[in-house]
């Protein structure tokens, strides 16, 4: 019996952010979050379990992974192996199609693809909800890359009740994320440490208490395709998360000068009549959100700014899914 499967999963960008856990071990978030999957910004992962394998191995973008990366992946596989009551080691081969060092976090697409591939390889036959909760154990935001399109992560109270659901399919609204990559990249503090530091900011409580309001506004704006309301709430949410980061101890300053340039420019473009908005994760890159019709205009505006080395574009992505790899592994 083969115990092999491959899966593809898309990264996602949060509009209402996840920052801080109420349970670190289980990655139960302090607040719910809302995101969209990013079509084409993806990870493809193959997992092959075998009784003859001595230990887990991980190949990332054709190179052996660093020990800490392998350890995190092995720990995640342990959770899946425990459910399947199998203790075979695995050979994992994973590839991201986005440029390394571009500051695009890969943990969401990586842990969702790994979860879908590994649970299928072990014949677990899980529902979407269970796949989402399991992905969450590897990386919180990974749970949002399991369902399709526009997604909400219900914070929940325990492992089973903390998972993401689709609130609208990709075709509901043609939003596009233009990821403006900022040239001078700083080595970021990883989000696992960042989530822990969030509670050292006196602003975190206020951010979390206000989250249901932001979630309601954002969800309703997406469902109604109301760009002005959507734009204001996602910018406020991103700035609230960065206010927490800036006031943590130690302070986390993820912005670089071009980040601030865009924080000021994007609302100005919107005031001039362009449906455009920004959000920022744990790094200096700015995710500039617009509708497909305005992509050429906004792309040109961004090109005219200083300090942007590259612009990636992604529409709304589908769900994580199993794929049939070519026999020679060519699709990886
Ligand atoms: O899933 P993690 O632990 O990499 O955390 C993601 C944190 C942010 O990207 C900053 C926000 C989010 O909701 O995706």
mmCIF file of C-alpha atoms and ligand atoms in Angstrom:
data_model
loop_
_atom_site.group_PDB
_atom_site.id
_atom_site.type_symbol
_atom_site.label_atom_id
_atom_site.label_comp_id
_atom_site.label_asym_id
_atom_site.label_seq_id
_atom_site.Cartn_x
_atom_site.Cartn_y
_atom_site.Cartn_z
ATOM 1 C CA UNK A 1 0.000 0.000 0.000
ATOM 2 C CA UNK A 2 1.433 3.369 -0.963
ATOM 3 C CA UNK A 3 1.376 6.014 1.709
ATOM 4 C CA UNK A 4 2.096 8.942 -0.547
ATOM 5 C CA UNK A 5 0.131 12.079 -1.482
ATOM 6 C CA UNK A 6 0.749 15.571 -2.839
ATOM 7 C CA UNK A 7 -1.169 18.788 -2.225
ATOM 8 C CA UNK A 8 -1.235 22.400 -3.368
ATOM 9 C CA UNK A 9 -2.184 25.274 -1.093
ATOM 10 C CA UNK A 10 -2.287 29.034 -1.549
ATOM 11 C CA UNK A 11 -0.931 31.633 0.810
ATOM 12 C CA UNK A 12 -3.433 34.102 2.295
ATOM 13 C CA UNK A 13 -3.491 37.748 3.292
ATOM 14 C CA UNK A 14 -5.352 38.719 6.458
ATOM 15 C CA UNK A 15 -7.708 41.725 6.398
ATOM 16 C CA UNK A 16 -8.481 41.370 10.105
ATOM 17 C CA UNK A 17 -5.269 40.147 11.702
ATOM 18 C CA UNK A 18 -4.308 37.300 13.972
ATOM 19 C CA UNK A 19 -1.718 38.562 16.475
ATOM 20 C CA UNK A 20 -1.391 36.891 19.877
ATOM 21 C CA UNK A 21 -2.612 33.538 21.191
ATOM 22 C CA UNK A 22 -4.781 32.733 24.172
ATOM 23 C CA UNK A 23 -3.224 29.239 24.143
ATOM 24 C CA UNK A 24 0.258 29.059 22.655
ATOM 25 C CA UNK A 25 0.610 25.283 22.474
ATOM 26 C CA UNK A 26 -2.659 24.859 20.591
ATOM 27 C CA UNK A 27 -2.272 28.158 18.709
ATOM 28 C CA UNK A 28 -5.729 29.279 19.825
ATOM 29 C CA UNK A 29 -5.859 32.919 18.715
ATOM 30 C CA UNK A 30 -6.800 35.811 20.976
ATOM 31 C CA UNK A 31 -9.238 36.983 18.284
ATOM 32 C CA UNK A 32 -10.861 35.743 15.083
ATOM 33 C CA UNK A 33 -9.460 36.846 11.717
ATOM 34 C CA UNK A 34 -10.545 37.266 8.086
ATOM 35 C CA UNK A 35 -8.422 36.724 4.974
ATOM 36 C CA UNK A 36 -8.438 35.935 1.295
ATOM 37 C CA UNK A 37 -6.430 33.184 -0.344
ATOM 38 C CA UNK A 38 -3.823 34.369 -2.837
ATOM 39 C CA UNK A 39 -4.235 32.668 -6.180
ATOM 40 C CA UNK A 40 -0.928 31.486 -7.615
ATOM 41 C CA UNK A 41 1.155 32.280 -4.508
ATOM 42 C CA UNK A 42 1.432 28.667 -3.530
ATOM 43 C CA UNK A 43 3.213 25.720 -1.969
ATOM 44 C CA UNK A 44 3.185 22.203 -3.441
ATOM 45 C CA UNK A 45 4.162 19.449 -1.018
ATOM 46 C CA UNK A 46 4.569 15.678 -1.404
ATOM 47 C CA UNK A 47 4.693 13.373 1.595
ATOM 48 C CA UNK A 48 5.773 9.752 1.397
ATOM 49 C CA UNK A 49 5.576 7.631 4.564
ATOM 50 C CA UNK A 50 7.569 4.400 4.573
ATOM 51 C CA UNK A 51 8.301 1.652 7.104
ATOM 52 C CA UNK A 52 11.902 1.528 5.857
ATOM 53 C CA UNK A 53 12.604 5.238 6.372
ATOM 54 C CA UNK A 54 14.871 5.887 9.383
ATOM 55 C CA UNK A 55 13.851 9.488 10.018
ATOM 56 C CA UNK A 56 11.865 12.357 8.544
ATOM 57 C CA UNK A 57 13.602 14.280 5.765
ATOM 58 C CA UNK A 58 12.537 17.623 4.288
ATOM 59 C CA UNK A 59 13.599 19.056 0.939
ATOM 60 C CA UNK A 60 12.604 22.704 0.522
ATOM 61 C CA UNK A 61 12.900 24.304 -2.921
ATOM 62 C CA UNK A 62 15.326 21.506 -3.932
ATOM 63 C CA UNK A 63 17.620 21.932 -0.898
ATOM 64 C CA UNK A 64 17.765 20.062 2.408
ATOM 65 C CA UNK A 65 15.847 22.129 4.978
ATOM 66 C CA UNK A 66 17.497 23.713 8.024
ATOM 67 C CA UNK A 67 17.275 21.623 11.249
ATOM 68 C CA UNK A 68 14.747 23.972 12.905
ATOM 69 C CA UNK A 69 12.488 23.827 9.840
ATOM 70 C CA UNK A 70 12.655 20.020 9.793
ATOM 71 C CA UNK A 71 11.917 19.894 13.521
ATOM 72 C CA UNK A 72 8.797 22.055 13.187
ATOM 73 C CA UNK A 73 7.543 19.951 10.262
ATOM 74 C CA UNK A 74 8.285 16.677 12.114
ATOM 75 C CA UNK A 75 6.386 17.908 15.144
ATOM 76 C CA UNK A 76 3.426 18.715 12.927
ATOM 77 C CA UNK A 77 3.593 15.278 11.298
ATOM 78 C CA UNK A 78 3.622 13.741 14.796
ATOM 79 C CA UNK A 79 0.154 15.225 15.433
ATOM 80 C CA UNK A 80 -1.103 13.704 12.159
ATOM 81 C CA UNK A 81 0.665 10.354 12.745
ATOM 82 C CA UNK A 82 -0.892 10.155 16.212
ATOM 83 C CA UNK A 83 -4.376 10.524 14.717
ATOM 84 C CA UNK A 84 -3.662 7.830 12.125
ATOM 85 C CA UNK A 85 -1.916 5.601 14.684
ATOM 86 C CA UNK A 86 1.042 5.234 12.325
ATOM 87 C CA UNK A 87 4.638 5.882 13.328
ATOM 88 C CA UNK A 88 6.471 5.637 9.997
ATOM 89 C CA UNK A 89 8.926 8.359 9.117
ATOM 90 C CA UNK A 90 8.326 10.460 6.025
ATOM 91 C CA UNK A 91 10.121 11.945 3.081
ATOM 92 C CA UNK A 92 8.739 15.438 2.480
ATOM 93 C CA UNK A 93 9.427 17.450 -0.655
ATOM 94 C CA UNK A 94 8.064 20.987 -0.750
ATOM 95 C CA UNK A 95 8.314 23.854 -3.162
ATOM 96 C CA UNK A 96 7.096 27.454 -3.010
ATOM 97 C CA UNK A 97 6.557 29.264 -6.311
ATOM 98 C CA UNK A 98 7.198 32.692 -4.832
ATOM 99 C CA UNK A 99 10.650 34.240 -4.688
ATOM 100 C CA UNK A 100 12.694 33.344 -1.611
ATOM 101 C CA UNK A 101 13.655 36.411 0.388
ATOM 102 C CA UNK A 102 10.742 38.412 -1.019
ATOM 103 C CA UNK A 103 9.296 38.595 2.476
ATOM 104 C CA UNK A 104 6.225 36.538 1.624
ATOM 105 C CA UNK A 105 5.516 34.320 4.623
ATOM 106 C CA UNK A 106 5.302 30.713 3.527
ATOM 107 C CA UNK A 107 4.011 29.138 6.734
ATOM 108 C CA UNK A 108 0.309 29.419 5.803
ATOM 109 C CA UNK A 109 0.619 27.666 2.438
ATOM 110 C CA UNK A 110 3.333 25.312 3.766
ATOM 111 C CA UNK A 111 1.466 23.896 6.775
ATOM 112 C CA UNK A 112 -1.883 23.671 4.994
ATOM 113 C CA UNK A 113 -0.324 21.799 2.032
ATOM 114 C CA UNK A 114 1.576 19.534 4.443
ATOM 115 C CA UNK A 115 -1.596 18.761 6.411
ATOM 116 C CA UNK A 116 -3.663 17.928 3.313
ATOM 117 C CA UNK A 117 -0.906 15.751 1.804
ATOM 118 C CA UNK A 118 0.069 13.934 5.019
ATOM 119 C CA UNK A 119 -3.477 13.178 6.159
ATOM 120 C CA UNK A 120 -4.382 11.839 2.693
ATOM 121 C CA UNK A 121 -1.198 9.748 2.586
ATOM 122 C CA UNK A 122 -2.236 8.208 5.923
ATOM 123 C CA UNK A 123 -5.842 7.692 4.648
ATOM 124 C CA UNK A 124 -7.331 9.858 7.376
ATOM 125 C CA UNK A 125 -10.251 11.125 5.231
ATOM 126 C CA UNK A 126 -10.792 14.352 7.207
ATOM 127 C CA UNK A 127 -13.507 16.992 6.740
ATOM 128 C CA UNK A 128 -12.429 20.509 5.740
ATOM 129 C CA UNK A 129 -13.042 21.723 9.310
ATOM 130 C CA UNK A 130 -10.702 19.090 10.766
ATOM 131 C CA UNK A 131 -8.038 19.785 8.142
ATOM 132 C CA UNK A 132 -8.234 23.460 9.042
ATOM 133 C CA UNK A 133 -7.923 22.827 12.798
ATOM 134 C CA UNK A 134 -4.993 20.450 12.224
ATOM 135 C CA UNK A 135 -3.209 22.970 9.954
ATOM 136 C CA UNK A 136 -3.579 25.544 12.732
ATOM 137 C CA UNK A 137 -1.296 23.478 14.972
ATOM 138 C CA UNK A 138 1.564 24.003 12.475
ATOM 139 C CA UNK A 139 0.976 27.716 11.910
ATOM 140 C CA UNK A 140 -2.088 29.711 12.945
ATOM 141 C CA UNK A 141 -2.644 31.403 9.606
ATOM 142 C CA UNK A 142 -2.375 28.012 7.823
ATOM 143 C CA UNK A 143 -5.907 27.135 8.986
ATOM 144 C CA UNK A 144 -7.184 29.958 6.744
ATOM 145 C CA UNK A 145 -5.563 28.461 3.621
ATOM 146 C CA UNK A 146 -7.703 25.298 3.786
ATOM 147 C CA UNK A 147 -11.139 26.660 2.712
ATOM 148 C CA UNK A 148 -11.698 28.585 -0.532
ATOM 149 C CA UNK A 149 -11.849 32.274 -1.325
ATOM 150 C CA UNK A 150 -12.715 34.679 1.469
ATOM 151 C CA UNK A 151 -12.202 32.991 4.808
ATOM 152 C CA UNK A 152 -12.936 33.594 8.491
ATOM 153 C CA UNK A 153 -11.050 31.848 11.298
ATOM 154 C CA UNK A 154 -13.395 31.318 14.222
ATOM 155 C CA UNK A 155 -11.187 31.759 17.305
ATOM 156 C CA UNK A 156 -12.902 28.954 19.248
ATOM 157 C CA UNK A 157 -12.268 27.668 22.756
ATOM 158 C CA UNK A 158 -10.379 24.425 22.177
ATOM 159 C CA UNK A 159 -8.654 22.470 19.394
ATOM 160 C CA UNK A 160 -11.880 21.258 17.768
ATOM 161 C CA UNK A 161 -13.664 24.629 17.791
ATOM 162 C CA UNK A 162 -10.820 26.733 16.358
ATOM 163 C CA UNK A 163 -10.908 26.459 12.556
ATOM 164 C CA UNK A 164 -11.564 28.516 9.435
ATOM 165 C CA UNK A 165 -14.580 28.552 7.123
ATOM 166 C CA UNK A 166 -15.195 30.078 3.712
ATOM 167 C CA UNK A 167 -17.490 33.114 3.886
ATOM 168 C CA UNK A 168 -17.526 33.682 0.101
ATOM 169 C CA UNK A 169 -16.103 31.844 -2.931
ATOM 170 C CA UNK A 170 -13.285 33.359 -5.035
ATOM 171 C CA UNK A 171 -15.677 34.571 -7.749
ATOM 172 C CA UNK A 172 -17.724 36.584 -5.215
ATOM 173 C CA UNK A 173 -15.497 39.671 -5.561
ATOM 174 C CA UNK A 174 -12.533 40.269 -7.884
ATOM 175 C CA UNK A 175 -10.123 41.758 -5.367
ATOM 176 C CA UNK A 176 -6.429 41.665 -6.243
ATOM 177 C CA UNK A 177 -3.482 41.863 -3.850
ATOM 178 C CA UNK A 178 -0.557 43.783 -5.341
ATOM 179 C CA UNK A 179 2.295 42.881 -3.012
ATOM 180 C CA UNK A 180 4.775 45.742 -3.079
ATOM 181 C CA UNK A 181 8.111 44.214 -2.124
ATOM 182 C CA UNK A 182 10.291 46.700 -0.313
ATOM 183 C CA UNK A 183 13.914 46.476 -1.292
ATOM 184 C CA UNK A 184 15.859 46.754 1.954
ATOM 185 C CA UNK A 185 14.651 43.710 3.779
ATOM 186 C CA UNK A 186 15.298 43.351 7.525
ATOM 187 C CA UNK A 187 15.478 39.919 9.063
ATOM 188 C CA UNK A 188 12.055 39.811 10.721
ATOM 189 C CA UNK A 189 11.278 38.471 14.171
ATOM 190 C CA UNK A 190 9.282 35.345 13.401
ATOM 191 C CA UNK A 191 5.578 35.411 14.108
ATOM 192 C CA UNK A 192 5.797 32.678 16.789
ATOM 193 C CA UNK A 193 7.908 35.049 18.933
ATOM 194 C CA UNK A 194 5.800 38.007 17.852
ATOM 195 C CA UNK A 195 2.549 36.403 19.056
ATOM 196 C CA UNK A 196 4.147 35.937 22.489
ATOM 197 C CA UNK A 197 5.418 39.535 22.631
ATOM 198 C CA UNK A 198 1.978 40.942 21.750
ATOM 199 C CA UNK A 199 0.878 40.690 25.385
ATOM 200 C CA UNK A 200 3.752 42.931 26.500
ATOM 201 C CA UNK A 201 2.014 45.852 24.752
ATOM 202 C CA UNK A 202 -0.649 47.666 26.811
ATOM 203 C CA UNK A 203 -2.552 48.126 23.533
ATOM 204 C CA UNK A 204 -3.069 44.401 22.858
ATOM 205 C CA UNK A 205 -6.056 44.068 25.223
ATOM 206 C CA UNK A 206 -7.826 46.959 23.550
ATOM 207 C CA UNK A 207 -7.090 45.518 20.109
ATOM 208 C CA UNK A 208 -8.508 42.128 21.095
ATOM 209 C CA UNK A 209 -11.593 43.561 22.844
ATOM 210 C CA UNK A 210 -12.455 45.581 19.737
ATOM 211 C CA UNK A 211 -11.923 42.653 17.331
ATOM 212 C CA UNK A 212 -15.593 41.517 17.118
ATOM 213 C CA UNK A 213 -16.527 44.994 15.848
ATOM 214 C CA UNK A 214 -13.855 44.946 13.155
ATOM 215 C CA UNK A 215 -14.732 41.381 12.160
ATOM 216 C CA UNK A 216 -18.427 42.288 11.772
ATOM 217 C CA UNK A 217 -17.665 45.356 9.653
ATOM 218 C CA UNK A 218 -15.128 43.550 7.472
ATOM 219 C CA UNK A 219 -17.316 40.461 6.943
ATOM 220 C CA UNK A 220 -20.345 42.594 6.024
ATOM 221 C CA UNK A 221 -18.271 44.769 3.671
ATOM 222 C CA UNK A 222 -16.927 41.707 1.855
ATOM 223 C CA UNK A 223 -20.387 40.179 1.543
ATOM 224 C CA UNK A 224 -21.783 43.507 0.214
ATOM 225 C CA UNK A 225 -18.665 44.208 -1.928
ATOM 226 C CA UNK A 226 -18.540 47.614 -0.241
ATOM 227 C CA UNK A 227 -15.006 48.804 -1.041
ATOM 228 C CA UNK A 228 -14.982 52.101 0.939
ATOM 229 C CA UNK A 229 -16.063 50.405 4.181
ATOM 230 C CA UNK A 230 -13.738 47.453 3.533
ATOM 231 C CA UNK A 231 -10.806 49.812 2.860
ATOM 232 C CA UNK A 232 -11.196 51.778 6.079
ATOM 233 C CA UNK A 233 -11.571 48.773 8.357
ATOM 234 C CA UNK A 234 -8.638 46.780 6.971
ATOM 235 C CA UNK A 235 -6.323 49.776 7.229
ATOM 236 C CA UNK A 236 -7.453 50.441 10.795
ATOM 237 C CA UNK A 237 -6.961 46.789 11.696
ATOM 238 C CA UNK A 238 -3.450 46.626 10.221
ATOM 239 C CA UNK A 239 -2.476 49.854 11.978
ATOM 240 C CA UNK A 240 -3.846 48.511 15.279
ATOM 241 C CA UNK A 241 -1.719 45.361 14.929
ATOM 242 C CA UNK A 242 1.340 47.469 14.100
ATOM 243 C CA UNK A 243 0.565 49.745 17.077
ATOM 244 C CA UNK A 244 0.799 46.627 19.259
ATOM 245 C CA UNK A 245 4.029 45.570 17.552
ATOM 246 C CA UNK A 246 5.596 49.029 17.916
ATOM 247 C CA UNK A 247 4.694 49.185 21.623
ATOM 248 C CA UNK A 248 5.738 45.622 22.523
ATOM 249 C CA UNK A 249 8.769 45.023 24.712
ATOM 250 C CA UNK A 250 11.106 44.726 22.854
ATOM 251 C CA UNK A 251 9.540 46.963 20.269
ATOM 252 C CA UNK A 252 8.908 45.371 16.869
ATOM 253 C CA UNK A 253 9.377 47.883 14.070
ATOM 254 C CA UNK A 254 8.665 46.015 10.859
ATOM 255 C CA UNK A 255 8.351 49.086 8.657
ATOM 256 C CA UNK A 256 11.017 50.460 6.340
ATOM 257 C CA UNK A 257 10.791 54.001 4.870
ATOM 258 C CA UNK A 258 8.921 52.887 1.684
ATOM 259 C CA UNK A 259 6.329 51.184 3.924
ATOM 260 C CA UNK A 260 5.427 54.556 5.421
ATOM 261 C CA UNK A 261 5.415 56.160 1.983
ATOM 262 C CA UNK A 262 2.696 53.693 0.947
ATOM 263 C CA UNK A 263 0.744 54.082 4.209
ATOM 264 C CA UNK A 264 0.430 57.757 3.287
ATOM 265 C CA UNK A 265 -0.008 57.406 -0.486
ATOM 266 C CA UNK A 266 -2.682 54.689 -0.672
ATOM 267 C CA UNK A 267 -5.423 56.570 1.272
ATOM 268 C CA UNK A 268 -4.646 59.623 -0.872
ATOM 269 C CA UNK A 269 -5.208 57.606 -4.077
ATOM 270 C CA UNK A 270 -8.483 56.407 -2.558
ATOM 271 C CA UNK A 271 -9.524 59.984 -1.785
ATOM 272 C CA UNK A 272 -8.869 60.679 -5.483
ATOM 273 C CA UNK A 273 -11.437 58.018 -6.430
ATOM 274 C CA UNK A 274 -9.407 54.803 -6.861
ATOM 275 C CA UNK A 275 -10.686 51.734 -4.967
ATOM 276 C CA UNK A 276 -7.430 50.914 -3.212
ATOM 277 C CA UNK A 277 -6.438 50.039 0.328
ATOM 278 C CA UNK A 278 -3.433 48.654 2.184
ATOM 279 C CA UNK A 279 -2.594 46.043 4.754
ATOM 280 C CA UNK A 280 0.780 45.007 6.206
ATOM 281 C CA UNK A 281 1.909 41.774 7.887
ATOM 282 C CA UNK A 282 5.000 41.171 10.024
ATOM 283 C CA UNK A 283 7.411 42.737 7.542
ATOM 284 C CA UNK A 284 8.029 45.889 5.499
ATOM 285 C CA UNK A 285 6.091 44.809 2.384
ATOM 286 C CA UNK A 286 2.754 46.435 1.719
ATOM 287 C CA UNK A 287 -0.206 44.465 0.384
ATOM 288 C CA UNK A 288 -2.071 46.934 -1.799
ATOM 289 C CA UNK A 289 -5.621 45.711 -2.340
ATOM 290 C CA UNK A 290 -7.684 46.845 -5.319
ATOM 291 C CA UNK A 291 -10.192 45.439 -7.805
ATOM 292 C CA UNK A 292 -9.043 43.745 -11.025
ATOM 293 C CA UNK A 293 -10.178 46.712 -13.135
ATOM 294 C CA UNK A 294 -7.806 49.076 -11.336
ATOM 295 C CA UNK A 295 -4.719 46.824 -11.298
ATOM 296 C CA UNK A 296 -2.940 48.641 -14.199
ATOM 297 C CA UNK A 297 -3.534 52.076 -12.640
ATOM 298 C CA UNK A 298 -2.449 51.062 -9.136
ATOM 299 C CA UNK A 299 0.558 49.151 -10.445
ATOM 300 C CA UNK A 300 1.702 52.293 -12.271
ATOM 301 C CA UNK A 301 1.216 54.427 -9.129
ATOM 302 C CA UNK A 302 3.353 51.947 -7.183
ATOM 303 C CA UNK A 303 6.059 51.908 -9.863
ATOM 304 C CA UNK A 304 6.320 55.672 -9.538
ATOM 305 C CA UNK A 305 7.207 55.396 -5.827
ATOM 306 C CA UNK A 306 10.784 54.891 -4.609
ATOM 307 C CA UNK A 307 11.995 51.798 -2.791
ATOM 308 C CA UNK A 308 9.793 49.078 -4.286
ATOM 309 C CA UNK A 309 11.896 46.336 -5.860
ATOM 310 C CA UNK A 310 9.123 44.125 -7.208
ATOM 311 C CA UNK A 311 5.335 43.869 -7.381
ATOM 312 C CA UNK A 312 3.581 40.487 -7.189
ATOM 313 C CA UNK A 313 -0.090 40.224 -8.132
ATOM 314 C CA UNK A 314 -2.600 37.674 -6.846
ATOM 315 C CA UNK A 315 -6.344 37.394 -7.247
ATOM 316 C CA UNK A 316 -8.547 35.347 -4.923
ATOM 317 C CA UNK A 317 -7.455 31.737 -4.512
ATOM 318 C CA UNK A 318 -9.304 28.469 -4.091
ATOM 319 C CA UNK A 319 -9.046 25.810 -1.413
ATOM 320 C CA UNK A 320 -6.081 23.600 -0.587
ATOM 321 C CA UNK A 321 -6.340 20.433 -2.665
ATOM 322 C CA UNK A 322 -4.725 17.127 -3.489
ATOM 323 C CA UNK A 323 -2.839 16.909 -6.775
ATOM 324 C CA UNK A 324 -1.434 14.118 -8.888
ATOM 325 C CA UNK A 325 2.322 14.666 -9.165
ATOM 326 C CA UNK A 326 4.083 13.607 -12.359
ATOM 327 C CA UNK A 327 5.897 10.274 -11.935
ATOM 328 C CA UNK A 328 9.269 12.033 -12.065
ATOM 329 C CA UNK A 329 8.165 14.613 -9.509
ATOM 330 C CA UNK A 330 8.214 17.266 -12.235
ATOM 331 C CA UNK A 331 5.198 19.096 -10.867
ATOM 332 C CA UNK A 332 7.191 19.774 -7.709
HETATM 333 O O1 LIG B 1 0.440 32.105 11.260
HETATM 334 P P1 LIG B 1 1.535 32.949 11.802
HETATM 335 O O2 LIG B 1 1.993 32.499 13.149
HETATM 336 O O3 LIG B 1 2.668 33.091 10.825
HETATM 337 O O4 LIG B 1 0.956 34.419 12.070
HETATM 338 C C1 LIG B 1 0.518 35.304 11.058
HETATM 339 C C2 LIG B 1 0.587 36.702 11.547
HETATM 340 C C3 LIG B 1 0.220 37.781 10.535
HETATM 341 O O5 LIG B 1 0.590 37.397 9.230
HETATM 342 C C4 LIG B 1 1.012 39.036 10.900
HETATM 343 C C5 LIG B 1 -1.259 38.138 10.599
HETATM 344 C C6 LIG B 1 -2.211 37.156 9.976
HETATM 345 O O6 LIG B 1 -3.364 37.108 10.464
HETATM 346 O O7 LIG B 1 -1.861 36.484 8.981
#
